[in-house]
Short mmCIF file of C-alpha atoms and ligand atoms in Angstrom, two decimals:
data_model
loop_
_atom_site.label_atom_id
_atom_site.label_comp_id
_atom_site.label_asym_id
_atom_site.label_seq_id
_atom_site.Cartn_x
_atom_site.Cartn_y
_atom_site.Cartn_z
CA MET G 1 17.07 3.75 -28.66
CA SER G 2 19.16 4.85 -25.66
CA ALA G 3 17.98 2.02 -23.00
CA PRO G 4 15.03 -0.52 -23.28
CA VAL G 5 13.83 0.58 -19.98
CA LEU G 6 13.76 3.96 -18.26
CA VAL G 7 12.92 3.92 -14.49
CA VAL G 8 11.56 7.23 -13.20
CA GLY G 9 12.24 7.71 -9.54
CA ALA G 10 15.10 6.22 -7.26
CA GLY G 11 13.13 5.64 -4.10
CA PRO G 12 13.09 2.12 -2.92
CA THR G 13 10.71 1.00 -5.55
CA GLY G 14 12.41 2.34 -8.51
CA LEU G 15 15.93 1.16 -7.12
CA ALA G 16 14.54 -2.37 -6.44
CA MET G 17 12.96 -2.15 -10.01
CA ALA G 18 16.26 -1.37 -11.61
CA VAL G 19 18.25 -3.94 -9.71
CA GLU G 20 15.84 -6.52 -10.65
CA LEU G 21 16.30 -5.71 -14.48
CA ALA G 22 20.03 -4.98 -14.29
CA ARG G 23 20.72 -8.41 -12.79
CA ARG G 24 19.00 -9.95 -15.71
CA GLY G 25 21.22 -8.22 -18.23
CA VAL G 26 18.71 -5.58 -18.97
CA ALA G 27 19.97 -2.25 -20.11
CA VAL G 28 18.10 0.19 -17.55
CA ARG G 29 18.31 3.90 -16.89
CA VAL G 30 17.23 5.43 -13.62
CA VAL G 31 16.66 9.32 -13.32
CA ASP G 32 15.50 11.03 -10.21
CA ALA G 33 14.45 14.64 -10.11
CA ALA G 34 15.96 15.38 -6.44
CA GLU G 35 19.71 16.21 -6.34
CA ALA G 36 20.54 13.62 -3.69
CA PRO G 37 18.75 10.59 -1.87
CA THR G 38 16.20 11.44 0.77
CA SER G 39 17.58 11.63 4.50
CA GLU G 40 13.99 12.32 5.70
CA THR G 41 12.09 10.29 8.23
CA ARG G 42 10.03 8.04 6.48
CA ALA G 43 9.26 4.26 6.23
CA LEU G 44 11.17 2.27 8.89
CA GLY G 45 9.77 -1.39 8.90
CA VAL G 46 11.04 -4.22 6.36
CA GLN G 47 8.71 -6.91 6.43
CA PRO G 48 9.58 -10.66 6.28
CA ARG G 49 8.47 -10.92 2.63
CA THR G 50 10.63 -8.06 1.65
CA LEU G 51 13.48 -9.58 3.57
CA GLU G 52 12.78 -12.86 1.87
CA LEU G 53 13.01 -11.10 -1.55
CA PHE G 54 16.18 -9.22 -0.32
CA GLU G 55 17.78 -12.79 0.12
CA ARG G 56 17.65 -13.20 -3.73
CA LEU G 57 19.80 -9.95 -4.09
CA GLY G 58 22.30 -11.04 -1.44
CA LEU G 59 21.35 -8.01 0.66
CA ALA G 60 19.11 -9.66 3.57
CA GLY G 61 22.33 -10.19 5.75
CA ALA G 62 23.58 -6.46 5.49
CA ALA G 63 20.00 -5.19 6.37
CA VAL G 64 19.51 -7.61 9.35
CA ALA G 65 22.92 -6.58 10.71
CA ASP G 66 21.98 -2.93 10.42
CA GLY G 67 18.34 -3.21 11.97
CA VAL G 68 16.22 -3.93 14.99
CA PRO G 69 14.36 -7.19 14.58
CA VAL G 70 10.94 -6.76 16.41
CA THR G 71 8.95 -9.82 17.14
CA GLU G 72 6.42 -8.70 19.79
CA PHE G 73 3.50 -6.00 19.12
CA ARG G 74 1.71 -4.77 22.13
CA LEU G 75 -1.34 -2.57 21.52
CA PHE G 76 -3.20 -0.75 24.40
CA SER G 77 -6.82 1.01 24.35
CA GLU G 78 -7.31 3.52 27.18
CA GLY G 79 -4.43 2.04 29.10
CA VAL G 80 -5.64 -1.62 28.85
CA GLN G 81 -3.55 -4.18 26.68
CA PHE G 82 -6.05 -5.55 24.06
CA LEU G 83 -3.41 -7.25 21.68
CA ASP G 84 -0.14 -8.89 22.40
CA MET G 85 1.18 -10.47 19.14
CA SER G 86 4.45 -12.43 18.28
CA LEU G 87 5.78 -13.22 15.07
CA ARG G 88 7.80 -15.89 16.38
CA GLY G 89 6.94 -19.30 14.79
CA LEU G 90 5.93 -17.71 11.33
CA ASP G 91 6.89 -19.88 8.53
CA THR G 92 9.89 -17.67 7.27
CA PRO G 93 13.60 -17.25 7.73
CA HIS G 94 12.88 -13.55 8.89
CA PRO G 95 10.07 -13.98 11.61
CA TYR G 96 10.34 -10.22 12.69
CA LEU G 97 9.68 -6.72 11.23
CA LEU G 98 13.04 -5.40 10.80
CA MET G 99 13.22 -1.72 11.76
CA LEU G 100 15.57 -0.25 9.43
CA PRO G 101 15.14 3.47 8.16
CA GLN G 102 14.26 3.98 4.48
CA PRO G 103 17.44 6.12 3.67
CA ARG G 104 19.53 2.87 4.77
CA VAL G 105 17.21 0.46 2.73
CA GLU G 106 17.83 2.88 -0.28
CA ARG G 107 21.66 2.85 0.21
CA LEU G 108 21.72 -0.92 0.11
CA LEU G 109 19.83 -1.09 -2.99
CA ALA G 110 21.72 1.65 -4.64
CA ALA G 111 24.89 -0.09 -3.84
CA ARG G 112 23.83 -3.17 -5.18
CA LEU G 113 22.80 -1.30 -8.27
CA ALA G 114 25.97 0.46 -8.58
CA GLU G 115 27.76 -3.12 -8.32
CA LEU G 116 25.60 -4.16 -11.48
CA GLY G 117 27.17 -1.02 -13.34
CA VAL G 118 24.09 1.44 -13.04
CA ARG G 119 24.13 4.74 -11.43
CA VAL G 120 21.11 7.00 -10.56
CA GLN G 121 21.17 9.94 -12.90
CA ARG G 122 20.36 13.18 -10.63
CA PRO G 123 18.85 15.85 -10.98
CA VAL G 124 16.92 14.60 -14.04
CA GLU G 125 13.09 15.24 -13.98
CA LEU G 126 10.81 13.39 -16.43
CA THR G 127 8.57 16.26 -17.75
CA GLY G 128 6.47 14.54 -20.45
CA PHE G 129 6.28 11.39 -22.61
CA THR G 130 4.54 10.19 -25.70
CA GLN G 131 3.64 6.68 -26.11
CA ARG G 132 3.55 4.96 -29.50
CA PRO G 133 2.94 1.27 -30.35
CA ASP G 134 6.56 0.28 -30.44
CA GLU G 135 8.42 3.04 -28.05
CA VAL G 136 7.73 5.61 -25.55
CA GLU G 137 9.32 9.12 -26.30
CA VAL G 138 10.36 10.66 -22.98
CA GLU G 139 11.30 14.26 -22.40
CA LEU G 140 14.04 14.84 -19.43
CA ARG G 141 15.03 17.86 -17.82
CA HIS G 142 18.47 17.88 -16.52
CA GLY G 143 19.76 19.99 -13.65
CA ASP G 144 21.55 22.61 -15.77
CA GLY G 145 18.30 23.28 -17.64
CA ALA G 146 19.07 21.08 -20.59
CA VAL G 147 16.07 19.32 -22.25
CA GLU G 148 16.81 15.67 -23.31
CA ARG G 149 14.47 13.71 -25.66
CA ALA G 150 14.95 10.09 -25.60
CA ARG G 151 13.10 7.06 -26.83
CA VAL G 152 12.68 3.80 -24.73
CA SER G 153 10.95 0.58 -24.99
CA TRP G 154 9.19 0.64 -21.67
CA LEU G 155 8.78 3.38 -18.98
CA VAL G 156 8.29 2.43 -15.31
CA GLY G 157 6.97 5.30 -13.16
CA CYS G 158 8.32 4.82 -9.49
CA ASP G 159 7.88 8.42 -8.95
CA GLY G 160 6.14 8.62 -5.88
CA ALA G 161 2.65 9.71 -4.48
CA HIS G 162 2.57 12.82 -6.92
CA SER G 163 3.75 10.74 -9.74
CA ALA G 164 4.29 12.78 -13.08
CA VAL G 165 3.78 9.50 -14.83
CA ARG G 166 0.58 8.94 -13.59
CA ARG G 167 -0.72 12.22 -14.03
CA ARG G 168 0.46 12.26 -17.68
CA LEU G 169 -1.16 8.85 -18.12
CA GLY G 170 -4.55 10.38 -17.08
CA VAL G 171 -4.98 7.39 -14.67
CA PRO G 172 -7.45 8.31 -11.86
CA PHE G 173 -7.49 7.15 -8.53
CA LEU G 174 -10.27 4.91 -7.23
CA GLY G 175 -12.66 5.60 -4.51
CA ARG G 176 -13.01 8.45 -1.99
CA PRO G 177 -9.85 9.97 -0.43
CA PHE G 178 -9.13 9.11 3.12
CA GLU G 179 -7.08 11.79 4.79
CA GLU G 180 -4.55 11.05 7.49
CA ASN G 181 -2.29 13.42 9.56
CA PHE G 182 0.79 12.44 11.36
CA ALA G 183 3.48 13.84 13.42
CA VAL G 184 6.75 11.81 13.55
CA ALA G 185 9.63 12.16 15.50
CA ASP G 186 13.07 9.94 16.15
CA ALA G 187 13.71 10.63 19.67
CA ARG G 188 14.93 8.88 23.03
CA MET G 189 12.27 7.58 25.46
CA ASP G 190 12.95 7.52 28.99
CA TRP G 191 10.69 4.69 30.21
CA SER G 192 11.16 1.12 31.53
CA LEU G 193 9.62 -0.66 28.56
CA PRO G 194 11.82 -3.28 26.45
CA HIS G 195 13.28 -1.34 23.55
CA ASP G 196 12.80 -4.33 21.01
CA VAL G 197 9.08 -4.45 21.24
CA PHE G 198 6.57 -2.35 19.31
CA HIS G 199 4.14 -0.42 21.44
CA SER G 200 1.14 1.44 20.42
CA PHE G 201 -1.35 3.43 22.85
CA LEU G 202 -4.80 4.40 21.50
CA ASN G 203 -6.98 6.66 23.51
CA ARG G 204 -10.26 7.82 22.48
CA GLY G 205 -9.51 9.05 19.02
CA ARG G 206 -5.75 9.67 19.69
CA PHE G 207 -3.00 7.25 18.81
CA VAL G 208 0.80 7.10 19.56
CA ALA G 209 2.93 4.35 18.08
CA TYR G 210 6.51 3.77 19.13
CA PHE G 211 8.84 1.99 16.70
CA PRO G 212 12.15 0.77 18.16
CA MET G 213 15.00 2.22 15.91
CA PRO G 214 18.79 1.41 15.63
CA GLY G 215 20.99 3.33 18.31
CA GLY G 216 18.37 2.97 21.19
CA LEU G 217 15.89 5.60 19.62
CA HIS G 218 12.28 5.35 18.87
CA ARG G 219 10.07 6.65 15.91
CA ILE G 220 7.26 8.33 17.74
CA THR G 221 4.19 8.63 15.35
CA ILE G 222 1.23 10.38 16.34
CA ALA G 223 -1.84 10.17 14.28
CA TYR G 224 -4.46 13.10 14.25
CA ARG G 225 -7.87 12.87 13.23
CA PRO G 226 -8.63 15.06 10.10
CA GLY G 227 -8.94 18.69 10.99
CA SER G 228 -7.29 18.27 14.35
CA ALA G 229 -3.56 18.12 13.47
CA PRO G 230 -1.46 21.22 14.84
CA THR G 231 0.53 22.98 12.19
CA GLY G 232 4.21 24.24 12.26
CA GLU G 233 7.16 22.56 13.70
CA VAL G 234 6.72 19.38 15.75
CA THR G 235 7.88 20.51 19.20
CA LEU G 236 8.79 18.62 22.42
CA ASP G 237 5.76 19.91 24.22
CA GLU G 238 3.54 18.57 21.66
CA LEU G 239 5.23 15.01 21.58
CA GLN G 240 5.39 14.91 25.60
CA ALA G 241 1.61 16.00 25.56
CA ALA G 242 0.62 12.99 23.44
CA VAL G 243 2.60 10.72 25.27
CA ASP G 244 1.10 11.95 28.66
CA ARG G 245 -2.66 11.68 27.17
CA CYS G 246 -2.31 8.00 25.63
CA ALA G 247 0.34 6.38 27.95
CA PRO G 248 2.60 4.74 29.34
CA ALA G 249 2.56 6.77 32.59
CA GLY G 250 5.86 8.69 33.54
CA ALA G 251 7.28 8.13 30.02
CA ARG G 252 9.49 11.06 29.00
CA VAL G 253 10.67 12.13 25.49
CA GLY G 254 14.08 13.48 25.00
CA ASP G 255 16.96 13.88 22.40
CA ILE G 256 14.80 14.59 19.35
CA ARG G 257 16.81 13.97 16.21
CA GLU G 258 14.42 14.52 13.44
CA ALA G 259 10.85 15.42 13.27
CA GLY G 260 8.06 16.21 10.85
CA ARG G 261 4.62 16.31 9.73
CA PHE G 262 2.90 14.70 6.89
CA ARG G 263 -0.50 14.04 5.36
CA ILE G 264 -1.50 11.24 3.29
CA HIS G 265 -4.42 10.09 1.31
CA GLN G 266 -4.96 6.49 1.25
CA ARG G 267 -5.65 5.69 -2.44
CA LYS G 268 -5.00 3.41 -5.43
CA VAL G 269 -4.95 3.86 -8.89
CA ALA G 270 -7.57 2.31 -11.38
CA ARG G 271 -4.79 0.79 -13.67
CA HIS G 272 -1.07 -0.12 -12.96
CA SER G 273 -0.21 0.00 -16.52
CA VAL G 274 -1.13 1.43 -19.90
CA GLY G 275 0.59 -0.08 -22.85
CA ARG G 276 4.35 0.23 -22.48
CA VAL G 277 3.93 2.28 -19.25
CA PHE G 278 3.85 1.14 -15.84
CA LEU G 279 3.03 2.64 -12.35
CA ALA G 280 4.63 1.17 -9.29
CA GLY G 281 4.89 1.93 -5.46
CA ASP G 282 3.56 5.11 -4.29
CA ALA G 283 2.88 6.11 -7.75
CA ALA G 284 0.13 3.25 -7.64
CA HIS G 285 -1.14 3.21 -4.30
CA VAL G 286 -0.69 5.17 -1.01
CA HIS G 287 -1.46 3.66 2.33
CA SER G 288 -1.49 4.44 5.87
CA VAL G 289 1.55 4.31 7.97
CA VAL G 290 -0.41 2.32 10.53
CA GLY G 291 0.26 -0.80 8.85
CA GLY G 292 3.69 0.02 7.83
CA GLN G 293 3.29 -1.46 4.31
CA GLY G 294 4.10 1.45 2.08
CA MET G 295 7.65 0.81 1.16
CA ASN G 296 7.24 -2.99 1.33
CA THR G 297 4.48 -2.91 -1.21
CA GLY G 298 6.46 -0.79 -3.74
CA ILE G 299 9.42 -3.19 -3.64
CA GLN G 300 7.09 -6.12 -3.92
CA ASP G 301 5.81 -4.48 -6.89
CA ALA G 302 9.17 -4.24 -8.29
CA PHE G 303 10.02 -7.96 -7.75
CA ASN G 304 6.65 -8.72 -9.62
CA LEU G 305 7.10 -6.68 -12.86
CA GLY G 306 11.14 -7.12 -12.85
CA TRP G 307 11.44 -10.67 -13.96
CA LYS G 308 8.63 -10.46 -16.39
CA LEU G 309 10.07 -6.97 -18.06
CA ALA G 310 13.24 -8.66 -18.18
CA ALA G 311 11.87 -11.84 -19.96
CA VAL G 312 10.21 -9.51 -22.57
CA ALA G 313 13.13 -7.15 -23.00
CA ASN G 314 15.42 -10.09 -23.48
CA GLY G 315 13.18 -11.82 -26.04
CA ARG G 316 12.27 -14.83 -24.06
CA ALA G 317 8.56 -14.02 -23.60
CA GLY G 318 5.79 -12.06 -25.47
CA ALA G 319 4.48 -8.86 -24.37
CA GLY G 320 1.35 -10.68 -23.03
CA LEU G 321 3.29 -11.66 -19.80
CA LEU G 322 3.42 -8.12 -18.58
CA ASP G 323 -0.50 -7.80 -18.42
CA SER G 324 -0.22 -10.02 -15.32
CA TYR G 325 1.57 -7.34 -13.43
CA ALA G 326 -1.49 -5.21 -13.36
CA SER G 327 -3.82 -8.09 -12.72
CA GLU G 328 -1.85 -9.41 -10.01
CA ARG G 329 -0.64 -6.37 -8.14
CA SER G 330 -3.71 -4.30 -8.63
CA PRO G 331 -5.97 -6.66 -6.05
CA VAL G 332 -3.03 -6.53 -3.70
CA ALA G 333 -2.89 -2.65 -3.59
CA HIS G 334 -6.71 -2.74 -3.19
CA ARG G 335 -6.91 -5.15 -0.25
CA LEU G 336 -4.06 -3.28 1.42
CA VAL G 337 -5.80 0.18 1.10
CA ARG G 338 -8.94 -1.56 2.52
CA GLY G 339 -7.17 -3.25 5.28
CA THR G 340 -5.19 -0.18 6.45
CA ARG G 341 -8.37 2.11 6.11
CA ARG G 342 -9.99 -0.22 8.52
CA ALA G 343 -7.04 -0.39 10.71
CA THR G 344 -6.84 3.35 10.82
CA ARG G 345 -10.65 3.48 11.67
CA LEU G 346 -10.15 1.15 14.60
CA THR G 347 -7.19 3.05 16.08
CA LEU G 348 -8.87 6.42 15.89
CA LEU G 349 -12.16 5.40 17.42
CA ARG G 350 -13.39 8.09 19.88
CA ALA G 351 -16.82 7.18 21.21
CA PRO G 352 -16.67 5.48 24.59
CA VAL G 353 -19.01 2.88 23.41
CA ALA G 354 -16.72 1.88 20.49
CA THR G 355 -13.39 2.15 22.55
CA ALA G 356 -15.05 -0.16 25.26
CA ALA G 357 -15.96 -2.53 22.49
CA ARG G 358 -12.37 -2.38 21.21
CA ARG G 359 -11.09 -3.20 24.78
CA HIS G 360 -13.36 -6.03 25.45
CA LEU G 361 -14.07 -7.70 22.10
CA ALA G 362 -10.35 -7.35 20.39
CA PRO G 363 -8.86 -9.73 22.98
CA ARG G 364 -11.35 -12.35 22.77
CA ILE G 365 -11.30 -12.21 18.83
CA THR G 366 -7.53 -12.02 18.67
CA ALA G 367 -7.16 -14.99 21.18
CA ARG G 368 -8.19 -17.25 18.48
CA PRO G 369 -5.13 -18.94 17.07
CA PHE G 370 -6.64 -18.66 13.39
CA VAL G 371 -7.21 -14.94 13.98
CA ARG G 372 -3.73 -14.37 15.24
CA ARG G 373 -2.15 -16.09 12.47
CA THR G 374 -4.21 -14.31 9.80
CA LEU G 375 -3.29 -11.00 11.50
CA SER G 376 0.39 -11.65 11.57
CA ARG G 377 0.52 -13.04 8.00
CA ALA G 378 -1.22 -9.81 6.83
CA LEU G 379 1.10 -7.68 9.02
CA THR G 380 4.14 -9.32 7.24
CA GLN G 381 2.73 -9.73 3.67
CA LEU G 382 3.28 -13.31 3.77
CA ASP G 383 -0.33 -13.90 2.76
CA VAL G 384 0.07 -11.79 -0.49
CA SER G 385 -1.21 -14.26 -3.20
CA TYR G 386 -2.08 -14.14 -6.67
CA ARG G 387 -4.26 -17.31 -6.37
CA ASP G 388 -7.76 -15.77 -7.22
CA GLY G 389 -7.76 -12.21 -7.83
CA THR G 390 -8.47 -11.13 -4.21
CA GLY G 391 -4.61 -10.31 -3.41
CA GLY G 392 -4.49 -12.77 -0.39
CA SER G 393 -4.63 -16.42 0.60
CA ASP G 394 -6.31 -17.72 3.59
CA GLY G 395 -3.32 -19.34 4.65
CA ARG G 396 -5.01 -22.73 5.05
CA ARG G 397 -3.96 -24.68 1.94
CA LEU G 398 -1.21 -23.82 -0.39
CA ALA G 399 -2.42 -23.08 -3.95
CA VAL G 400 -1.02 -21.96 -7.09
CA GLY G 401 -0.51 -18.05 -6.78
CA ASP G 402 0.72 -18.35 -3.21
CA ARG G 403 4.26 -17.43 -1.78
CA PHE G 404 6.08 -20.42 -1.79
CA PRO G 405 7.48 -21.29 1.71
CA GLU G 406 11.11 -21.99 1.73
CA ILE G 407 11.46 -26.05 1.88
CA GLY G 408 14.83 -25.29 0.29
CA PRO G 409 16.86 -22.71 -1.46
CA GLN G 410 15.31 -21.29 -4.43
CA HIS G 411 17.30 -19.85 -7.21
CA PRO G 412 17.74 -16.08 -6.86
CA ASP G 413 16.70 -15.10 -10.25
CA ARG G 414 15.41 -18.25 -12.36
CA PHE G 415 12.37 -20.36 -11.87
CA THR G 416 12.93 -23.15 -9.48
CA LEU G 417 11.36 -26.53 -10.87
CA LEU G 418 11.19 -29.08 -7.89
CA VAL G 419 11.00 -32.63 -9.19
CA PHE G 420 9.38 -34.86 -6.74
CA GLY G 421 10.19 -38.52 -7.52
CA ALA G 422 11.69 -39.52 -10.80
CA GLU G 423 12.24 -36.90 -13.57
CA PRO G 424 9.58 -37.37 -16.22
CA PRO G 425 11.12 -38.25 -19.48
CA GLY G 426 10.52 -35.52 -21.86
CA LEU G 427 11.04 -32.78 -19.35
CA ARG G 428 14.00 -31.07 -20.98
CA ALA G 429 12.26 -31.13 -24.37
CA VAL G 430 9.36 -29.34 -22.86
CA LEU G 431 11.54 -26.72 -21.60
CA GLY G 432 13.22 -26.58 -24.97
CA ASP G 433 15.35 -23.37 -25.61
CA ARG G 434 13.97 -21.99 -22.15
CA THR G 435 16.10 -24.39 -20.25
CA ASP G 436 18.44 -21.80 -18.89
CA LEU G 437 15.51 -20.04 -17.27
CA PHE G 438 14.99 -22.98 -15.08
CA ASP G 439 16.86 -24.22 -12.08
CA ILE G 440 15.88 -28.10 -11.92
CA ARG G 441 15.94 -29.63 -8.54
CA PRO G 442 15.12 -33.23 -7.73
CA VAL G 443 13.70 -33.57 -4.27
CA THR G 444 13.88 -36.93 -2.71
CA VAL G 445 12.77 -36.20 0.76
CA PRO G 446 8.98 -37.25 1.07
CA ARG G 447 8.64 -35.18 4.17
CA ALA G 448 9.11 -32.01 2.10
CA GLY G 449 6.30 -32.94 -0.39
CA ALA G 450 3.97 -33.74 2.41
CA ARG G 451 4.53 -30.30 3.90
CA ILE G 452 3.07 -28.67 0.73
CA GLY G 453 0.50 -31.50 0.02
CA ILE G 454 2.37 -33.59 -2.57
CA ALA G 455 1.92 -37.27 -1.83
CA GLY G 456 4.11 -39.05 -4.83
CA ASP G 457 5.72 -37.84 -8.02
CA GLY G 458 4.88 -34.46 -9.32
CA LEU G 459 6.40 -31.03 -10.57
CA VAL G 460 6.39 -27.72 -8.51
CA LEU G 461 7.48 -24.52 -10.31
CA VAL G 462 8.33 -21.48 -8.22
CA ARG G 463 8.44 -18.26 -10.19
CA PRO G 464 11.58 -15.95 -9.81
CA ASP G 465 9.61 -13.89 -7.36
CA GLY G 466 9.02 -16.72 -5.15
CA TYR G 467 5.14 -17.42 -6.05
CA LEU G 468 3.82 -20.84 -7.02
CA ALA G 469 3.31 -21.45 -10.71
CA LEU G 470 2.49 -25.20 -10.58
CA LEU G 471 1.88 -27.52 -7.65
CA GLY G 472 2.14 -31.13 -7.99
CA GLY G 473 1.21 -31.15 -11.93
CA GLY G 474 2.92 -33.21 -14.60
CA LEU G 475 4.49 -32.36 -17.99
CA ASP G 476 1.18 -31.46 -19.70
CA ASP G 477 0.47 -28.96 -16.81
CA LEU G 478 4.22 -27.64 -17.36
CA ALA G 479 3.82 -27.39 -21.09
CA ALA G 480 0.54 -25.44 -20.77
CA TYR G 481 2.12 -23.03 -18.12
CA LEU G 482 4.88 -22.27 -20.44
CA THR G 483 2.54 -21.74 -23.54
CA LYS G 484 0.54 -19.31 -21.51
CA THR G 485 3.48 -17.43 -19.84
CA PHE G 486 6.02 -17.05 -22.59
CA ALA G 487 3.56 -16.95 -25.75
CA ARG G 488 5.15 -14.50 -28.39
C1 FAD T 501 7.06 12.08 5.02
C2 FAD T 501 6.73 10.90 4.96
C3 FAD T 501 6.92 9.82 5.97
C4 FAD T 501 6.40 8.34 5.79
N1 FAD T 501 6.58 7.51 6.80
C5 FAD T 501 6.11 6.35 6.45
C6 FAD T 501 6.31 5.42 7.57
O1 FAD T 501 6.43 5.82 8.74
N2 FAD T 501 6.02 4.16 7.19
C7 FAD T 501 5.80 3.75 6.04
O2 FAD T 501 5.47 2.37 5.80
N3 FAD T 501 5.73 4.62 4.98
C8 FAD T 501 5.96 5.79 5.14
N4 FAD T 501 5.92 6.71 4.24
C9 FAD T 501 5.75 6.23 2.81
C10 FAD T 501 6.96 5.52 2.24
O3 FAD T 501 7.96 6.62 2.45
C11 FAD T 501 6.58 5.34 0.86
O4 FAD T 501 5.75 4.41 0.83
C12 FAD T 501 7.74 5.04 0.12
O5 FAD T 501 8.85 5.93 -0.06
C13 FAD T 501 7.37 4.66 -1.41
O6 FAD T 501 8.65 4.50 -2.11
P1 FAD T 501 8.56 4.72 -3.80
O7 FAD T 501 9.88 4.50 -4.23
O8 FAD T 501 7.49 4.11 -4.49
O9 FAD T 501 8.34 6.52 -3.93
P2 FAD T 501 9.24 7.67 -3.23
O10 FAD T 501 10.26 7.05 -2.02
O11 FAD T 501 8.30 8.64 -3.07
O12 FAD T 501 10.18 7.98 -4.44
C14 FAD T 501 10.07 8.69 -5.68
C15 FAD T 501 11.00 9.27 -6.26
O13 FAD T 501 10.83 9.99 -7.55
C16 FAD T 501 11.28 10.94 -7.56
N5 FAD T 501 10.50 11.64 -8.67
C17 FAD T 501 9.20 12.34 -8.42
N6 FAD T 501 8.90 12.81 -9.48
C18 FAD T 501 9.83 12.63 -10.53
C19 FAD T 501 9.98 13.13 -11.79
N7 FAD T 501 8.99 13.71 -12.46
N8 FAD T 501 11.12 12.79 -12.66
C20 FAD T 501 12.05 12.15 -11.87
N9 FAD T 501 12.06 11.71 -10.67
C21 FAD T 501 10.98 11.99 -9.99
C22 FAD T 501 11.38 11.58 -6.39
O14 FAD T 501 12.55 12.57 -6.22
C23 FAD T 501 11.74 10.34 -5.59
O15 FAD T 501 13.05 10.06 -5.36
C24 FAD T 501 6.22 8.12 4.31
C25 FAD T 501 6.39 8.99 3.42
C26 FAD T 501 6.49 10.25 3.40
C27 FAD T 501 6.62 11.33 2.50
#
């Protein structure tokens, strides 16, 4: 067998997936059909949750140094501001959306992967595969036309919205397609608005958003209602006309660096995995750019599957652990697609009654602290949770399955076991031959426990991807979790 895991696609999802496996000692092969990484205008915002995970890879510092942190979001409807939201005060070391273009994110991940000794093989296209109970036989076409057949233990399809892996698996998309049309351009705005604030102007079915970019530029995004998008090259006239229609008054567009159009269908797959084959990133779900969630969700898919696949590939856990990838990530994708569809509908409202309601009701609703907190947690993916199969948490009370707040450093690739109070006798025996997978940390500061609702002694177990596995239980609870998770 050539390598236990084949990752198809070296976009942000595939690269993050490969890094997660390689840093746990799993031999992984990554192929991409394209000759070179994309330099196209694509995703821009790196969310706080993704930055928290980048901390584990030692990449957050470099990402932050390269990007523009945006904490303020201002939305206008027919010239009237109806939302002014700040991410300041969010319970994260990175309370901002980091504006860093996708090619730079990919470069950071690819460099980390190269440090781990893995090079992306290009152009190598997956053209087919056959799955058997104990292996997957893949067919790969190399750039020189040579066709290679290889056998791998697992195949991870990170091959984007038109995924060959998904098609070959025969996994359908769920629900009706929801089409969106965009024109995007990276350009310089001549206006008096602050650069490090996100602005979006909605006007009777029209939408222009301005994302701050490094180098004093803005990513201008225009959303069109289905059937109303122009065709051909994106021109300065088109951009200026959209800016003039939606405001702010007097703003001028200039110095266009890159521009393009794209159309997406917001959707998610019925299944994230079939046997030894997994789908991650855009291969499994496509969302609107309105929420800026696409790239981030793919990277977070990779973090969810990475530690589990590594544990199974390294013979430390049974294959049953892999089922939780689909059961945890599928509701997250479903919730995101539903949320971004709603946001898109809200931004493209056209009827005067509806837009008036948006202007008048939205400020009242979003003035409530709970609503603001819920919105900002959703925008940053800090509310993603595996607690109850809905994909999210209400943020009121911490529960097993929630993202664990950083009350102290967590281990970058092991489980972190926080022991509040005295270490229970027999702890090491319960961990047994898996002790090396756990970073055991005594916590003696009572305030730390109070913050997460632990009054006295107890165990808190945080998974390698930063989600809570155990909150305040004892040794029996830990033993039950280990049996369930690692059963071979
Ligand atoms: C034009 C455009 C603009 C976008 N703008 C935004 C935005 O503003 N904000 C936002 O959040 N998101 C945006 N997105 C979405 C965002 O880019 C994606 O969510 C993100 O790229 C998903 O990453 P991924 O790794 O899952 O897939 P991709 O980045 O699509 O990577 C898939 C990779 O798989 C490779 N591949 C495909 N088929 C095969 C095969 N058979 N064999 C081998 N390799 C294969 C491809 O070459 C590619 O490198 C945009 C997407 C597009 C296309």
